[in-house]
Amino acid sequence: MIKESASKNDVAIIAIGRSSGELDDRKIEADFKLTQEELNLIDNVSSIFHAQGKKVIVVLNNGGAIEVTSWKDKVDAILMAWLPGQEAGNSVADILSGKENPSGKLSMTFPIKYEDVSSADNFQGLPADKPTEVMYKEGVYVGYRYFNTFNVKPAYEFGYGLSYTTFEYSDMRISDKVFDNELYVSVNVKNTGKVAGKEVVQLYLSSPTNVIDKPAKELKAFAKTRLLKPGEEQTITLRLTLRDLASFNQGKSAWVADKGSYQIEVAASALDTKQKGSFMLPETKIAEKVNNVLNNKSSFVDLKP
């Protein structure tokens, strides 16, 4: 059947789906990992279509990250469709046919293996056969914050996404070198490819670590360009407030912006930095004070770099 299909079609499209809902946690086998039947399908289709010089595309119709490292190099493209609902057919067809240029970016990290996730050691809790207690030991190191801080290589990083065109970032400007109440970061984005497209510009901030542990960097703002024609350029401006600078200091029961030097990265993803800059906060400021009403009854140590 696959050989017959390859003789009649220019490209193979393999759909891999996962259900999604509430009240039930995902499993590693046959959920995060593909089933053996799915892996065999990718192997067989890829080998037969590639033997005839034809392409293979995998469309992922699911609501979360899955293991892709063991098979992604066997196919020519992967489209993460998420769970698009009743318009799935139209939207996927528009992107694969080139009618629409994709501009979405990943909202989560795709790990190489499940053990690379910061919560892998403590989730789903103890006892293993029927968990009754879970200790969330990963602290602030969740998602890309963990991968970037601990230098764990992902399969696809947070904020990653391809387009049918390319973009160039240039001339980043920071409204002030000393932070007062707000600050603006601007950058020029130019379509350097051959088709019209949109780009998502991401601003990551690295904060001084004077008192508490903090991730290597955190996403603080993002914006998408308008549809840029080939050669067209747009200036994107992103705003930072005092709350964007602040981290929660448990000892002070407050969101605190520590004094010092803050590093800015304007990027296309959590690992694809395009422009860098910095500014100073001359004195520590409290962005928000809260009440300490939910004291932890158990003693444990959060994950540290």
Short mmCIF file of C-alpha atoms in Angstrom, two decimals:
data_model
loop_
_atom_site.label_atom_id
_atom_site.label_comp_id
_atom_site.label_asym_id
_atom_site.label_seq_id
_atom_site.Cartn_x
_atom_site.Cartn_y
_atom_site.Cartn_z
CA MET A 1 0.00 0.00 0.00
CA ILE A 2 2.82 2.44 0.83
CA LYS A 3 4.66 1.59 -2.40
CA GLU A 4 1.49 2.16 -4.40
CA SER A 5 0.91 5.48 -2.65
CA ALA A 6 4.48 6.57 -3.33
CA SER A 7 4.04 5.89 -7.04
CA LYS A 8 0.93 8.10 -7.19
CA ASN A 9 1.75 10.97 -4.81
CA ASP A 10 4.44 13.64 -4.61
CA VAL A 11 4.60 13.79 -0.82
CA ALA A 12 3.60 11.67 2.17
CA ILE A 13 1.81 13.21 5.16
CA ILE A 14 1.82 11.22 8.39
CA ALA A 15 -0.52 12.35 11.16
CA ILE A 16 0.44 11.56 14.77
CA GLY A 17 -2.28 12.35 17.32
CA ARG A 18 -2.67 12.42 21.08
CA SER A 19 -5.82 13.07 23.09
CA SER A 20 -5.82 15.83 25.69
CA GLY A 21 -8.01 16.57 28.68
CA GLU A 22 -8.24 17.07 32.40
CA LEU A 23 -8.12 14.77 35.43
CA ASP A 24 -5.50 12.43 33.95
CA ASP A 25 -1.72 12.83 33.68
CA ARG A 26 0.17 11.92 30.56
CA LYS A 27 2.27 8.77 30.42
CA ILE A 28 5.79 8.28 29.08
CA GLU A 29 5.23 5.14 27.04
CA ALA A 30 2.88 5.39 24.04
CA ASP A 31 2.17 9.03 24.83
CA PHE A 32 5.30 11.14 25.27
CA LYS A 33 7.10 8.43 23.33
CA LEU A 34 5.67 7.19 20.05
CA THR A 35 4.32 3.67 19.91
CA GLN A 36 6.29 1.03 18.04
CA GLU A 37 3.58 1.01 15.38
CA GLU A 38 3.99 4.77 14.86
CA LEU A 39 7.76 4.45 14.65
CA ASN A 40 7.44 1.61 12.15
CA LEU A 41 5.07 3.72 10.05
CA ILE A 42 7.56 6.60 9.92
CA ASP A 43 10.38 4.20 9.03
CA ASN A 44 8.47 2.44 6.27
CA VAL A 45 6.94 5.54 4.69
CA SER A 46 10.21 7.47 4.80
CA SER A 47 12.31 4.73 3.28
CA ILE A 48 9.89 4.07 0.41
CA PHE A 49 9.11 7.72 -0.44
CA HIS A 50 12.73 8.83 -0.11
CA ALA A 51 13.81 6.00 -2.42
CA GLN A 52 11.72 7.72 -5.09
CA GLY A 53 13.07 11.18 -4.23
CA LYS A 54 9.86 12.29 -2.55
CA LYS A 55 9.29 14.17 0.71
CA VAL A 56 7.73 13.05 4.00
CA ILE A 57 5.93 15.40 6.43
CA VAL A 58 4.74 14.55 9.95
CA VAL A 59 1.81 16.54 11.35
CA LEU A 60 1.56 16.44 15.16
CA ASN A 61 -2.03 16.83 16.33
CA ASN A 62 -1.55 16.96 20.10
CA GLY A 63 -1.54 19.32 23.05
CA GLY A 64 1.98 18.87 24.44
CA ALA A 65 5.57 17.97 23.79
CA ILE A 66 6.48 14.49 22.58
CA GLU A 67 9.75 12.67 21.93
CA VAL A 68 10.99 13.54 18.44
CA THR A 69 14.76 13.01 18.56
CA SER A 70 14.68 9.31 17.63
CA TRP A 71 12.83 9.95 14.35
CA LYS A 72 12.93 13.64 13.34
CA ASP A 73 15.92 13.17 11.02
CA LYS A 74 14.04 10.51 9.08
CA VAL A 75 11.43 12.99 7.79
CA ASP A 76 11.70 16.24 5.85
CA ALA A 77 9.42 18.42 7.94
CA ILE A 78 7.39 18.45 11.15
CA LEU A 79 4.31 20.62 11.57
CA MET A 80 3.12 21.11 15.15
CA ALA A 81 -0.61 21.65 14.63
CA TRP A 82 -1.51 21.42 18.34
CA LEU A 83 -5.27 20.77 18.64
CA PRO A 84 -6.83 23.14 16.09
CA GLY A 85 -10.40 21.77 16.25
CA GLN A 86 -12.86 21.77 13.39
CA GLU A 87 -10.67 23.96 11.18
CA ALA A 88 -7.71 21.58 11.43
CA GLY A 89 -8.00 20.37 7.84
CA ASN A 90 -8.18 23.84 6.33
CA SER A 91 -5.43 25.35 8.47
CA VAL A 92 -2.98 22.46 7.96
CA ALA A 93 -3.68 22.35 4.22
CA ASP A 94 -3.12 26.11 3.90
CA ILE A 95 0.29 25.85 5.60
CA LEU A 96 1.50 22.73 3.78
CA SER A 97 0.40 24.08 0.41
CA GLY A 98 2.13 27.42 1.01
CA LYS A 99 -1.10 29.41 0.91
CA GLU A 100 -0.23 30.61 4.41
CA ASN A 101 3.26 31.16 5.81
CA PRO A 102 3.56 29.72 9.35
CA SER A 103 4.65 32.20 12.03
CA GLY A 104 3.88 30.41 15.28
CA LYS A 105 6.57 29.65 17.87
CA LEU A 106 6.72 26.81 20.39
CA SER A 107 5.15 27.65 23.74
CA MET A 108 7.07 24.83 25.44
CA THR A 109 10.41 23.07 25.23
CA PHE A 110 10.62 19.72 23.43
CA PRO A 111 13.17 17.69 25.44
CA ILE A 112 15.47 15.12 23.87
CA LYS A 113 14.33 12.61 26.47
CA TYR A 114 11.87 12.67 29.36
CA GLU A 115 14.67 12.49 31.94
CA ASP A 116 15.87 15.93 30.76
CA VAL A 117 12.78 17.60 32.27
CA SER A 118 13.41 19.27 35.65
CA SER A 119 10.47 17.52 37.33
CA ALA A 120 11.28 14.03 36.03
CA ASP A 121 12.88 12.86 39.29
CA ASN A 122 9.97 13.79 41.56
CA PHE A 123 6.85 13.48 39.37
CA GLN A 124 4.41 11.73 39.73
CA GLY A 125 5.25 11.34 43.39
CA LEU A 126 5.55 8.59 45.99
CA PRO A 127 4.84 5.76 46.45
CA ALA A 128 5.50 5.00 42.79
CA ASP A 129 2.71 2.44 42.34
CA LYS A 130 0.03 4.76 43.76
CA PRO A 131 1.36 8.28 44.43
CA THR A 132 -0.17 10.20 47.32
CA GLU A 133 2.41 13.00 47.69
CA VAL A 134 4.39 15.06 45.18
CA MET A 135 7.31 17.31 46.13
CA TYR A 136 7.76 20.09 43.58
CA LYS A 137 11.53 20.37 44.01
CA GLU A 138 12.24 22.10 40.70
CA GLY A 139 11.50 25.52 42.23
CA VAL A 140 11.72 28.32 39.65
CA TYR A 141 13.51 26.08 37.13
CA VAL A 142 10.54 25.07 35.01
CA GLY A 143 10.53 24.69 31.23
CA TYR A 144 13.05 26.77 29.29
CA ARG A 145 14.24 28.38 32.55
CA TYR A 146 15.69 25.00 33.52
CA PHE A 147 17.08 24.08 30.10
CA ASN A 148 18.85 27.43 29.67
CA THR A 149 20.18 27.71 33.24
CA PHE A 150 21.49 24.15 33.45
CA ASN A 151 22.66 24.06 29.81
CA VAL A 152 20.49 21.06 28.93
CA LYS A 153 20.22 20.72 25.16
CA PRO A 154 16.61 20.37 23.93
CA ALA A 155 15.29 18.78 20.76
CA TYR A 156 13.49 22.06 20.01
CA GLU A 157 13.72 25.02 22.34
CA PHE A 158 11.00 27.28 23.70
CA GLY A 159 10.09 29.97 21.16
CA TYR A 160 11.36 27.94 18.18
CA GLY A 161 9.52 28.01 14.88
CA LEU A 162 10.37 27.99 11.19
CA SER A 163 9.00 30.10 8.36
CA TYR A 164 9.05 29.92 4.57
CA THR A 165 11.10 33.11 4.65
CA THR A 166 13.99 34.51 6.71
CA PHE A 167 14.35 37.57 8.93
CA GLU A 168 17.20 39.85 9.93
CA TYR A 169 17.34 41.76 13.24
CA SER A 170 19.27 45.03 13.44
CA ASP A 171 19.80 48.31 15.29
CA MET A 172 18.48 47.43 18.76
CA ARG A 173 17.87 50.55 20.86
CA ILE A 174 17.20 50.88 24.60
CA SER A 175 15.30 54.01 25.63
CA ASP A 176 17.51 54.62 28.68
CA LYS A 177 20.61 53.13 30.23
CA VAL A 178 19.19 53.68 33.72
CA PHE A 179 15.80 52.22 34.59
CA ASP A 180 13.21 54.51 36.18
CA ASN A 181 9.56 53.38 36.00
CA GLU A 182 9.58 51.82 32.54
CA LEU A 183 11.88 51.18 29.63
CA TYR A 184 11.46 50.54 25.91
CA VAL A 185 13.48 48.24 23.66
CA SER A 186 13.21 48.68 19.89
CA VAL A 187 14.64 46.58 17.06
CA ASN A 188 14.33 46.54 13.29
CA VAL A 189 13.10 43.31 11.69
CA LYS A 190 13.54 42.81 7.93
CA ASN A 191 12.16 40.08 5.70
CA THR A 192 15.25 38.85 3.85
CA GLY A 193 13.54 35.97 2.05
CA LYS A 194 11.44 35.58 -1.07
CA VAL A 195 7.90 35.31 0.33
CA ALA A 196 5.80 37.43 2.68
CA GLY A 197 5.80 36.41 6.34
CA LYS A 198 5.52 37.39 9.99
CA GLU A 199 8.09 37.08 12.76
CA VAL A 200 7.66 36.80 16.54
CA VAL A 201 10.21 38.97 18.34
CA GLN A 202 11.05 37.80 21.88
CA LEU A 203 12.69 39.79 24.68
CA TYR A 204 14.58 37.85 27.38
CA LEU A 205 15.91 39.45 30.55
CA SER A 206 18.77 38.30 32.78
CA SER A 207 18.56 39.76 36.29
CA PRO A 208 21.28 40.28 38.91
CA THR A 209 21.39 37.46 41.46
CA ASN A 210 22.25 39.33 44.61
CA VAL A 211 19.97 37.53 47.06
CA ILE A 212 17.96 34.67 45.56
CA ASP A 213 18.42 32.13 42.77
CA LYS A 214 17.12 33.22 39.39
CA PRO A 215 16.96 31.56 35.96
CA ALA A 216 19.65 32.46 33.44
CA LYS A 217 17.03 34.48 31.58
CA GLU A 218 13.27 34.88 31.36
CA LEU A 219 10.88 35.92 28.60
CA LYS A 220 9.47 39.34 29.53
CA ALA A 221 7.85 40.60 26.32
CA PHE A 222 7.10 39.53 22.77
CA ALA A 223 5.38 40.88 19.66
CA LYS A 224 4.63 39.74 16.14
CA THR A 225 5.37 41.86 13.09
CA ARG A 226 2.74 42.64 10.51
CA LEU A 227 2.89 40.64 7.28
CA LEU A 228 6.20 41.78 5.80
CA LYS A 229 6.79 41.56 2.07
CA PRO A 230 10.24 40.48 0.83
CA GLY A 231 12.67 43.29 1.62
CA GLU A 232 10.20 45.09 3.89
CA GLU A 233 11.27 46.19 7.38
CA GLN A 234 9.37 47.02 10.57
CA THR A 235 10.45 48.47 13.91
CA ILE A 236 9.17 46.48 16.90
CA THR A 237 9.07 48.17 20.31
CA LEU A 238 8.72 46.22 23.56
CA ARG A 239 8.02 47.67 27.02
CA LEU A 240 9.53 46.69 30.36
CA THR A 241 8.00 47.68 33.70
CA LEU A 242 9.26 47.36 37.27
CA ARG A 243 7.24 44.16 37.70
CA ASP A 244 9.07 42.67 34.70
CA LEU A 245 12.36 43.21 36.56
CA ALA A 246 11.12 41.71 39.82
CA SER A 247 11.47 38.19 41.22
CA PHE A 248 9.61 36.79 44.21
CA ASN A 249 11.67 37.01 47.38
CA GLN A 250 10.14 34.59 49.87
CA GLY A 251 12.00 36.11 52.80
CA LYS A 252 10.48 39.52 52.12
CA SER A 253 7.07 38.25 50.93
CA ALA A 254 7.43 40.60 48.00
CA TRP A 255 8.25 40.89 44.30
CA VAL A 256 11.65 42.58 44.39
CA ALA A 257 13.72 44.15 41.61
CA ASP A 258 17.33 43.90 42.77
CA LYS A 259 19.74 46.71 41.99
CA GLY A 260 22.43 46.06 39.44
CA SER A 261 22.97 45.38 35.76
CA TYR A 262 20.17 43.77 33.70
CA GLN A 263 21.04 42.05 30.42
CA ILE A 264 18.64 42.17 27.48
CA GLU A 265 18.46 39.66 24.63
CA VAL A 266 16.22 40.22 21.63
CA ALA A 267 15.75 36.78 20.12
CA ALA A 268 13.91 34.52 17.71
CA SER A 269 13.82 31.75 20.35
CA ALA A 270 15.22 30.92 23.77
CA LEU A 271 18.48 29.82 22.09
CA ASP A 272 18.58 32.12 19.05
CA THR A 273 19.71 35.52 20.31
CA LYS A 274 19.85 38.24 17.65
CA GLN A 275 20.75 41.42 19.59
CA LYS A 276 22.06 42.18 23.09
CA GLY A 277 22.11 45.16 25.43
CA SER A 278 21.97 46.17 29.09
CA PHE A 279 20.72 48.78 31.55
CA MET A 280 21.14 49.59 35.23
CA LEU A 281 18.75 49.70 38.16
CA PRO A 282 20.56 51.94 40.67
CA GLU A 283 18.67 50.79 43.76
CA THR A 284 16.56 47.82 44.86
CA LYS A 285 12.83 48.39 44.48
CA ILE A 286 9.74 46.50 45.64
CA ALA A 287 7.25 46.01 42.82
CA GLU A 288 4.55 44.36 44.95
CA LYS A 289 4.20 43.39 48.60
CA VAL A 290 2.09 40.33 49.49
CA ASN A 291 0.96 38.59 52.67
CA ASN A 292 2.56 35.36 53.87
CA VAL A 293 -0.53 33.20 54.45
CA LEU A 294 0.39 29.79 52.97
CA ASN A 295 3.41 28.54 54.87
CA ASN A 296 4.84 25.23 53.74
CA LYS A 297 4.41 22.44 56.29
CA SER A 298 7.07 20.21 54.76
CA SER A 299 10.79 20.88 54.61
CA PHE A 300 12.63 20.42 51.34
CA VAL A 301 15.35 22.08 49.29
CA ASP A 302 14.58 23.61 45.91
CA LEU A 303 16.67 22.73 42.87
CA LYS A 304 19.88 24.78 42.62
CA PRO A 305 22.19 25.38 39.63
#
